Coordinates of C-alpha atoms in Angstrom, one line a residue:
M6 CA -38.9 63.9 -68.3
I7 CA -37.1 66.9 -69.8
S8 CA -38.7 70.3 -69.0
S9 CA -39.3 72.7 -71.9
P10 CA -37.2 75.8 -72.4
Q11 CA -40.2 78.0 -71.6
H12 CA -40.5 76.6 -68.1
K13 CA -36.8 77.0 -67.4
T14 CA -36.9 80.7 -68.6
G15 CA -39.9 81.3 -66.3
D16 CA -38.2 79.8 -63.3
L17 CA -35.1 82.0 -63.9
M18 CA -37.2 85.1 -64.2
N19 CA -39.0 84.4 -61.0
K20 CA -35.7 83.9 -59.2
K21 CA -34.2 87.1 -60.7
T22 CA -34.2 90.0 -58.3
K23 CA -33.6 93.7 -59.0
R24 CA -30.1 94.9 -58.3
T25 CA -29.5 97.9 -56.1
F26 CA -26.4 100.1 -56.2
T27 CA -25.0 102.3 -53.4
P28 CA -24.1 106.0 -54.3
E29 CA -20.4 105.1 -53.8
F30 CA -20.6 102.3 -56.3
R31 CA -22.4 104.5 -58.9
L32 CA -19.8 107.3 -58.4
E33 CA -16.9 104.8 -58.9
C34 CA -18.4 103.5 -62.1
A35 CA -19.0 107.0 -63.5
Q36 CA -15.5 108.1 -62.6
L37 CA -14.0 105.2 -64.7
I38 CA -15.5 106.8 -67.8
V39 CA -15.3 110.5 -66.9
D40 CA -11.9 110.6 -65.1
K41 CA -10.0 107.5 -66.2
G42 CA -11.0 107.4 -69.9
Y43 CA -12.7 104.0 -69.9
S44 CA -15.1 103.3 -72.7
Y45 CA -18.7 102.4 -71.8
R46 CA -18.0 98.8 -73.0
Q47 CA -14.9 98.5 -70.8
A48 CA -16.5 100.0 -67.8
S49 CA -19.6 97.8 -68.3
E50 CA -17.5 94.6 -68.4
A51 CA -15.3 95.7 -65.5
M52 CA -18.2 96.6 -63.2
N53 CA -20.8 94.1 -64.5
V54 CA -23.3 97.0 -65.2
G55 CA -25.3 97.7 -68.3
S56 CA -24.2 100.4 -70.7
T57 CA -27.5 102.3 -70.4
T58 CA -27.2 102.4 -66.6
L59 CA -23.7 103.7 -66.9
E60 CA -24.8 106.5 -69.3
S61 CA -27.3 107.7 -66.8
W62 CA -24.7 107.7 -64.0
V63 CA -22.2 109.6 -66.1
R64 CA -24.8 112.3 -67.0
Q65 CA -25.7 112.6 -63.3
L66 CA -22.0 112.9 -62.3
R67 CA -21.4 115.7 -64.9
R68 CA -24.6 117.6 -63.8
E69 CA -23.7 117.4 -60.1
R70 CA -20.2 118.7 -60.8
Q71 CA -21.8 121.6 -62.6
G72 CA -23.8 122.4 -59.4
I73 CA -27.1 121.1 -60.6
A74 CA -29.1 119.2 -58.0
P75 CA -30.2 115.8 -59.2
F76 CA -33.7 114.3 -58.8
A77 CA -32.3 110.9 -57.9
T78 CA -30.1 110.1 -54.9
P79 CA -26.9 112.2 -55.2
I80 CA -23.6 110.4 -55.8
T81 CA -21.0 113.1 -55.1
P82 CA -20.2 114.0 -51.5
D83 CA -21.0 117.7 -52.0
Q84 CA -24.5 117.0 -53.4
Q85 CA -25.1 114.3 -50.7
R86 CA -24.3 116.9 -48.0
I87 CA -26.6 119.5 -49.7
R88 CA -29.4 116.9 -49.8
E89 CA -28.9 116.0 -46.1
L90 CA -29.0 119.7 -45.1
E91 CA -32.1 120.2 -47.1
K92 CA -33.8 117.4 -45.3
Q93 CA -32.7 118.9 -41.9
V94 CA -34.1 122.3 -42.9
H95 CA -37.4 120.7 -44.0
R96 CA -37.6 118.7 -40.8
L97 CA -36.9 121.8 -38.6
E98 CA -39.5 123.9 -40.5
E99 CA -42.1 121.2 -39.9
H100 CA -41.2 121.0 -36.2
N101 CA -41.6 124.8 -36.0
T102 CA -45.0 124.6 -37.7
I103 CA -46.1 122.0 -35.1
F104 CA -44.9 124.2 -32.2
K105 CA -46.5 127.3 -33.6
K106 CA -49.9 125.6 -33.4
G107 CA -49.7 125.9 -29.6
Y108 CA -47.7 122.8 -28.7
R109 CA -44.4 124.4 -27.7
A110 CA -43.9 122.7 -24.4
L111 CA -42.2 119.3 -24.5
D112 CA -42.4 118.8 -20.7
V113 CA -46.0 117.6 -20.8
R114 CA -46.9 114.0 -19.9
L115 CA -46.6 111.2 -22.4
A116 CA -50.4 110.7 -22.8
E117 CA -50.8 114.4 -23.7
R118 CA -48.2 114.0 -26.4
F119 CA -50.0 111.0 -27.8
T120 CA -53.2 113.1 -28.0
I121 CA -51.3 115.9 -29.8
V122 CA -50.0 113.4 -32.4
A123 CA -53.5 112.0 -33.0
R124 CA -55.0 115.5 -33.3
L125 CA -52.4 116.7 -35.9
S126 CA -52.0 113.5 -37.8
D127 CA -54.2 114.8 -40.6
S128 CA -51.9 117.7 -41.5
H129 CA -48.5 116.1 -40.6
S130 CA -47.0 112.7 -40.9
V131 CA -46.9 110.6 -37.7
V132 CA -43.1 110.3 -38.2
S133 CA -42.6 114.0 -38.1
L134 CA -44.9 114.5 -35.1
C135 CA -43.3 111.7 -33.1
S136 CA -39.9 113.2 -33.9
A137 CA -40.9 116.7 -32.9
L138 CA -42.5 115.6 -29.6
E139 CA -39.7 113.1 -28.8
I140 CA -41.8 109.9 -28.6
H141 CA -41.4 106.5 -30.2
R142 CA -43.7 105.6 -33.0
S143 CA -44.2 102.1 -31.6
S144 CA -45.4 103.6 -28.3
Y145 CA -47.8 105.9 -30.2
R146 CA -49.2 102.9 -32.1
Y147 CA -49.7 101.0 -28.9
W148 CA -51.4 103.9 -27.3
R149 CA -53.7 104.4 -30.3
K150 CA -54.6 100.7 -30.3
R151 CA -55.5 100.8 -26.6
R152 CA -57.5 104.0 -27.1
D153 CA -59.5 102.5 -29.9
T154 CA -60.2 99.4 -27.8
V155 CA -63.4 99.6 -25.7
N156 CA -62.6 98.7 -22.0
P157 CA -65.9 97.8 -20.3
A158 CA -64.4 98.2 -16.8
R159 CA -63.2 101.7 -17.7
V160 CA -66.5 102.7 -19.3
R161 CA -68.3 101.6 -16.1
L162 CA -65.9 103.6 -13.9
C163 CA -66.4 106.7 -16.1
S164 CA -70.2 106.2 -15.7
E165 CA -69.9 106.0 -11.9
I166 CA -67.7 109.0 -11.8
R167 CA -70.1 111.1 -13.8
R168 CA -73.1 109.9 -11.8
A169 CA -71.5 110.8 -8.5
W170 CA -70.3 114.2 -9.9
N171 CA -73.8 115.0 -11.1
Q172 CA -75.2 114.0 -7.7
S173 CA -72.9 116.5 -6.1
R174 CA -73.9 119.1 -8.7
G175 CA -70.4 119.5 -9.9
S176 CA -68.9 120.3 -6.4
A177 CA -67.1 117.0 -5.7
G178 CA -63.4 116.7 -6.3
A179 CA -61.3 113.7 -6.9
R180 CA -61.0 112.8 -3.2
T181 CA -64.7 113.1 -2.5
L182 CA -65.6 111.1 -5.7
A183 CA -63.2 108.4 -4.7
E184 CA -64.7 108.1 -1.2
M185 CA -68.3 108.1 -2.6
L186 CA -67.5 105.3 -5.1
T187 CA -65.6 103.3 -2.5
Q188 CA -68.6 103.5 -0.1
N189 CA -70.8 102.2 -3.0
G190 CA -68.7 99.1 -3.5
V191 CA -66.4 100.5 -6.2
P192 CA -62.9 100.8 -4.7
M193 CA -61.0 103.7 -6.2
S194 CA -58.1 105.9 -5.2
R195 CA -58.3 109.7 -5.4
Y196 CA -55.5 109.7 -8.0
R197 CA -57.4 107.4 -10.3
A198 CA -60.6 109.5 -9.8
G199 CA -58.6 112.5 -10.7
R200 CA -57.4 110.9 -14.0
L201 CA -60.9 109.9 -14.9
M202 CA -62.2 113.4 -14.1
K203 CA -59.5 114.8 -16.4
Y204 CA -60.5 112.3 -19.1
L205 CA -64.1 113.3 -18.8
N206 CA -63.3 117.0 -18.6
L207 CA -64.9 117.3 -15.1
S208 CA -63.8 119.7 -12.5
S209 CA -64.9 120.7 -9.0
C210 CA -66.6 124.1 -8.6
Q211 CA -65.1 124.7 -5.2
P212 CA -63.6 128.2 -4.8
G213 CA -60.2 129.0 -3.3
K214 CA -59.4 129.8 0.3
H215 CA -60.8 132.9 1.8
Q216 CA -58.7 135.2 4.0
Y217 CA -60.3 135.8 7.4
K218 CA -59.3 138.4 9.9
N219 CA -58.1 137.3 13.3
A220 CA -59.1 138.7 16.7
R221 CA -58.5 137.7 20.3
Q222 CA -61.1 139.7 22.3
E223 CA -63.3 137.5 24.6
H224 CA -67.0 138.2 25.4
T225 CA -67.4 140.0 28.7
C226 CA -69.9 137.6 30.1
L227 CA -70.0 134.4 28.0
P228 CA -66.8 132.3 27.9
N229 CA -65.2 130.4 25.1
L230 CA -65.6 126.9 26.6
L231 CA -64.9 125.0 23.4
E232 CA -61.6 126.7 22.6
R233 CA -61.4 125.0 19.2
Q234 CA -61.6 121.5 20.6
F235 CA -63.6 120.3 17.6
A236 CA -62.8 116.6 18.1
V237 CA -65.7 115.3 20.2
P238 CA -65.7 111.8 21.7
E239 CA -69.4 111.1 21.4
P240 CA -72.6 112.4 19.9
D241 CA -74.7 115.1 21.7
R242 CA -71.7 116.3 23.6
V243 CA -71.1 119.6 21.7
W244 CA -73.4 121.4 19.2
C245 CA -72.5 124.5 17.3
G246 CA -74.6 126.9 15.3
D247 CA -74.5 129.9 13.1
I248 CA -76.5 132.0 10.6
T249 CA -75.9 132.7 6.9
Y250 CA -77.9 134.4 4.2
I251 CA -79.5 132.9 1.1
W252 CA -80.9 134.9 -1.9
A253 CA -84.5 133.8 -2.5
G254 CA -86.9 135.6 -4.8
N255 CA -86.1 139.3 -4.6
R256 CA -84.7 139.5 -1.1
W257 CA -82.2 137.9 1.3
C258 CA -83.4 135.1 3.6
Y259 CA -81.5 133.8 6.6
L260 CA -80.6 130.2 7.4
A261 CA -79.8 129.1 11.0
V262 CA -78.2 125.7 11.4
V263 CA -77.3 123.5 14.4
M264 CA -74.6 120.8 13.9
D265 CA -73.4 118.0 16.1
L266 CA -69.6 118.2 16.2
F267 CA -69.1 114.4 16.7
A268 CA -69.7 113.5 13.1
R269 CA -70.4 116.9 11.6
R270 CA -74.0 116.0 11.3
V271 CA -76.6 118.7 10.8
I272 CA -79.4 118.1 13.3
G273 CA -81.5 121.3 13.1
W274 CA -82.1 124.2 10.7
S275 CA -84.6 127.0 10.0
L276 CA -85.1 129.5 7.2
S277 CA -86.7 132.9 7.7
A278 CA -86.9 136.4 6.2
N279 CA -85.6 137.8 9.5
A280 CA -82.3 137.1 11.3
D281 CA -83.8 137.2 14.8
T282 CA -84.0 135.1 18.0
A283 CA -87.0 133.3 16.7
L284 CA -85.0 131.9 13.7
I285 CA -82.2 130.4 15.8
S286 CA -84.6 129.2 18.5
S287 CA -86.5 127.3 15.8
A288 CA -83.3 125.6 14.7
L289 CA -82.4 124.7 18.3
R290 CA -85.8 123.3 19.1
M291 CA -85.6 121.1 16.1
A292 CA -82.2 119.8 17.1
Y293 CA -83.4 119.2 20.7
E294 CA -86.4 117.2 19.7
V295 CA -84.7 115.2 16.9
R296 CA -81.9 114.1 19.2
G297 CA -84.3 113.0 21.9
Q298 CA -83.9 115.9 24.4
P299 CA -80.4 115.1 25.5
R300 CA -78.8 116.6 28.6
D301 CA -75.4 118.1 29.4
V302 CA -74.9 119.4 25.9
M303 CA -72.6 122.4 25.1
F304 CA -73.8 124.8 22.4
H305 CA -71.1 127.0 20.7
S306 CA -71.7 129.9 18.4
D307 CA -70.3 133.4 17.6
Q308 CA -71.0 136.5 19.5
G309 CA -74.0 137.6 17.4
S310 CA -76.7 139.5 19.2
Q311 CA -79.2 136.8 18.5
Y312 CA -77.1 134.1 20.3
T313 CA -76.0 136.4 23.2
G314 CA -79.5 137.8 23.8
L315 CA -81.5 137.1 26.9
K316 CA -84.3 135.2 25.2
Y317 CA -81.9 132.7 23.7
Q318 CA -80.0 132.2 26.9
Q319 CA -83.2 131.5 28.7
L320 CA -84.0 128.8 26.1
L321 CA -80.6 127.2 26.5
W322 CA -81.1 127.3 30.3
R323 CA -84.5 125.6 29.9
Y324 CA -82.9 122.8 27.9
R325 CA -80.0 122.7 30.3
I326 CA -77.5 123.4 27.6
K327 CA -74.2 125.1 28.4
Q328 CA -73.4 128.1 26.2
S329 CA -70.0 128.9 24.6
V330 CA -69.2 131.7 22.3
S331 CA -66.3 132.5 19.9
R332 CA -63.9 135.3 20.4
R333 CA -65.1 138.5 18.7
G334 CA -64.4 138.6 15.0
N335 CA -62.7 135.2 15.0
C336 CA -64.5 132.9 12.6
W337 CA -62.0 130.1 13.1
D338 CA -63.4 129.5 16.6
N339 CA -66.5 128.2 14.8
S340 CA -64.9 126.8 11.7
P341 CA -67.0 123.7 11.3
M342 CA -70.1 125.9 10.7
E343 CA -68.2 128.1 8.3
R344 CA -67.1 125.0 6.4
F345 CA -70.6 123.7 6.2
F346 CA -72.0 127.0 4.8
R347 CA -69.2 127.1 2.3
S348 CA -70.0 123.6 1.1
L349 CA -73.7 124.4 1.0
K350 CA -73.2 127.5 -1.2
T351 CA -70.6 126.1 -3.5
E352 CA -72.2 122.6 -3.9
W353 CA -75.9 123.3 -3.9
V354 CA -77.1 126.9 -3.9
P355 CA -77.4 128.3 -7.5
T356 CA -75.2 131.3 -8.2
D357 CA -78.3 133.5 -8.7
G358 CA -80.1 132.2 -5.7
Y359 CA -83.6 130.6 -5.5
T360 CA -86.8 131.8 -7.0
G361 CA -88.6 132.0 -3.7
K362 CA -88.4 131.1 0.0
D363 CA -90.4 127.9 -0.3
V364 CA -88.1 126.6 -3.0
A365 CA -85.0 127.6 -0.9
R366 CA -86.4 125.8 2.1
Q367 CA -87.2 122.6 0.1
Q368 CA -83.8 122.6 -1.7
I369 CA -81.8 123.2 1.5
S370 CA -83.6 120.5 3.4
S371 CA -83.0 118.1 0.5
Y372 CA -79.3 119.0 0.6
I373 CA -79.0 118.3 4.3
L374 CA -81.1 115.2 4.5
N375 CA -80.5 113.5 1.1
Y376 CA -76.9 114.5 0.4
Y377 CA -74.8 116.1 3.1
N378 CA -75.8 113.8 6.0
S379 CA -76.4 110.6 4.1
V380 CA -74.3 110.6 0.8
R381 CA -71.5 113.1 0.9
P382 CA -68.2 111.7 2.4
H383 CA -66.7 113.8 5.1
H384 CA -62.9 114.0 5.4
Y385 CA -63.2 114.4 9.2
N386 CA -65.0 111.0 9.4
G387 CA -62.3 109.3 7.4
G388 CA -64.4 109.3 4.2
L389 CA -67.7 108.2 5.9
T390 CA -70.9 110.2 5.8
P391 CA -72.1 111.8 9.1
E392 CA -74.9 109.3 9.3
E393 CA -72.7 106.3 8.8
S394 CA -70.1 107.6 11.3
E395 CA -72.8 107.9 14.0
N396 CA -74.3 104.5 13.1
R397 CA -70.9 102.9 13.5
Y398 CA -70.5 104.6 16.9
H399 CA -73.8 103.4 18.2
F400 CA -73.2 99.8 16.8
Y401 CA -69.8 99.7 18.6
C402 CA -71.5 100.9 21.9
K403 CA -74.2 98.2 21.6
T404 CA -71.6 95.6 20.9
M405 CA -69.4 96.6 23.9
A406 CA -72.5 96.7 26.1
S407 CA -73.6 93.2 25.1
I408 CA -70.1 91.9 25.8
T409 CA -69.9 93.4 29.3

């Protein structure tokens, strides 16, 4: 069966593709007519190009030689160089515009550069942004695809991080959050916790280091038996105490605390409007009763008049507790207590204080019982809470006793 001419013509048109010509070829064709005197017909037959196309190339060649920039792709070397320089100027101007918007530093991490590209993609092309920030477009596309994809595991980790951070009232840093989540069955390193905190725009409210003065003068009667030996082998071997002030209502109140140095567990506290012997005696009595009236305990404090007074010394003697005091003006001799008060005030106490003494007493008791002793990981305990550290010690002792 013979196909009709219409079908043959259609097949040829479908197979026909549009020809493309390089600038060098167009220049050579135009020079045949302008410089060598060829006619349009001769040049068309020699170069296999239509006469209309040759006419447009000839006009472009003559205009470029007159210094007129063409709208199409230049064919003369001078105009090609001018066009390339114009592109470079435009590219540099756009880069400067990007940098003027506050993104001058190229030494930031790759993820931050991707974020910048996404933020400025409405006003600049992705090609220009990637070129200015020196990143590959394929890498940016991969990052954007990952960002738009919901990762259930990451969402869960972010939720856990925010929950633990809220529980600490914004005081926990990356290390503390990692330890809290690990104890709750969500293994996490401090570095990953830090990345998630940065992603969630969370930060710790802990202040910087405070400069303390140093002194070496000893008390004339009471010795410094502890001598900064804060690592204690067992509970109820060494206690330490101190007083701090808390704003409640329209006046200062005073908080006395007793801590067991073995696991840094707070075992006694008392709040009063007066910083007197009755305040510290109340905290000591609480610790003595809570711990089951232990014997052979050392109590360490500073040289405050409340702790070195006769009434308090008599109470210690009645409980058969040895007394040790820091050197005068040297807070580092009682640094565990200083560290606890710092944590309390930065993690829990509002910046403007409490509305009243009863509220302060309730909130501070909640911090000690429901957070500091039972939830908050302590670096001294290897990331364990004070309660968990003591529980493990007692479990180990019972296990060894059953074996022997």
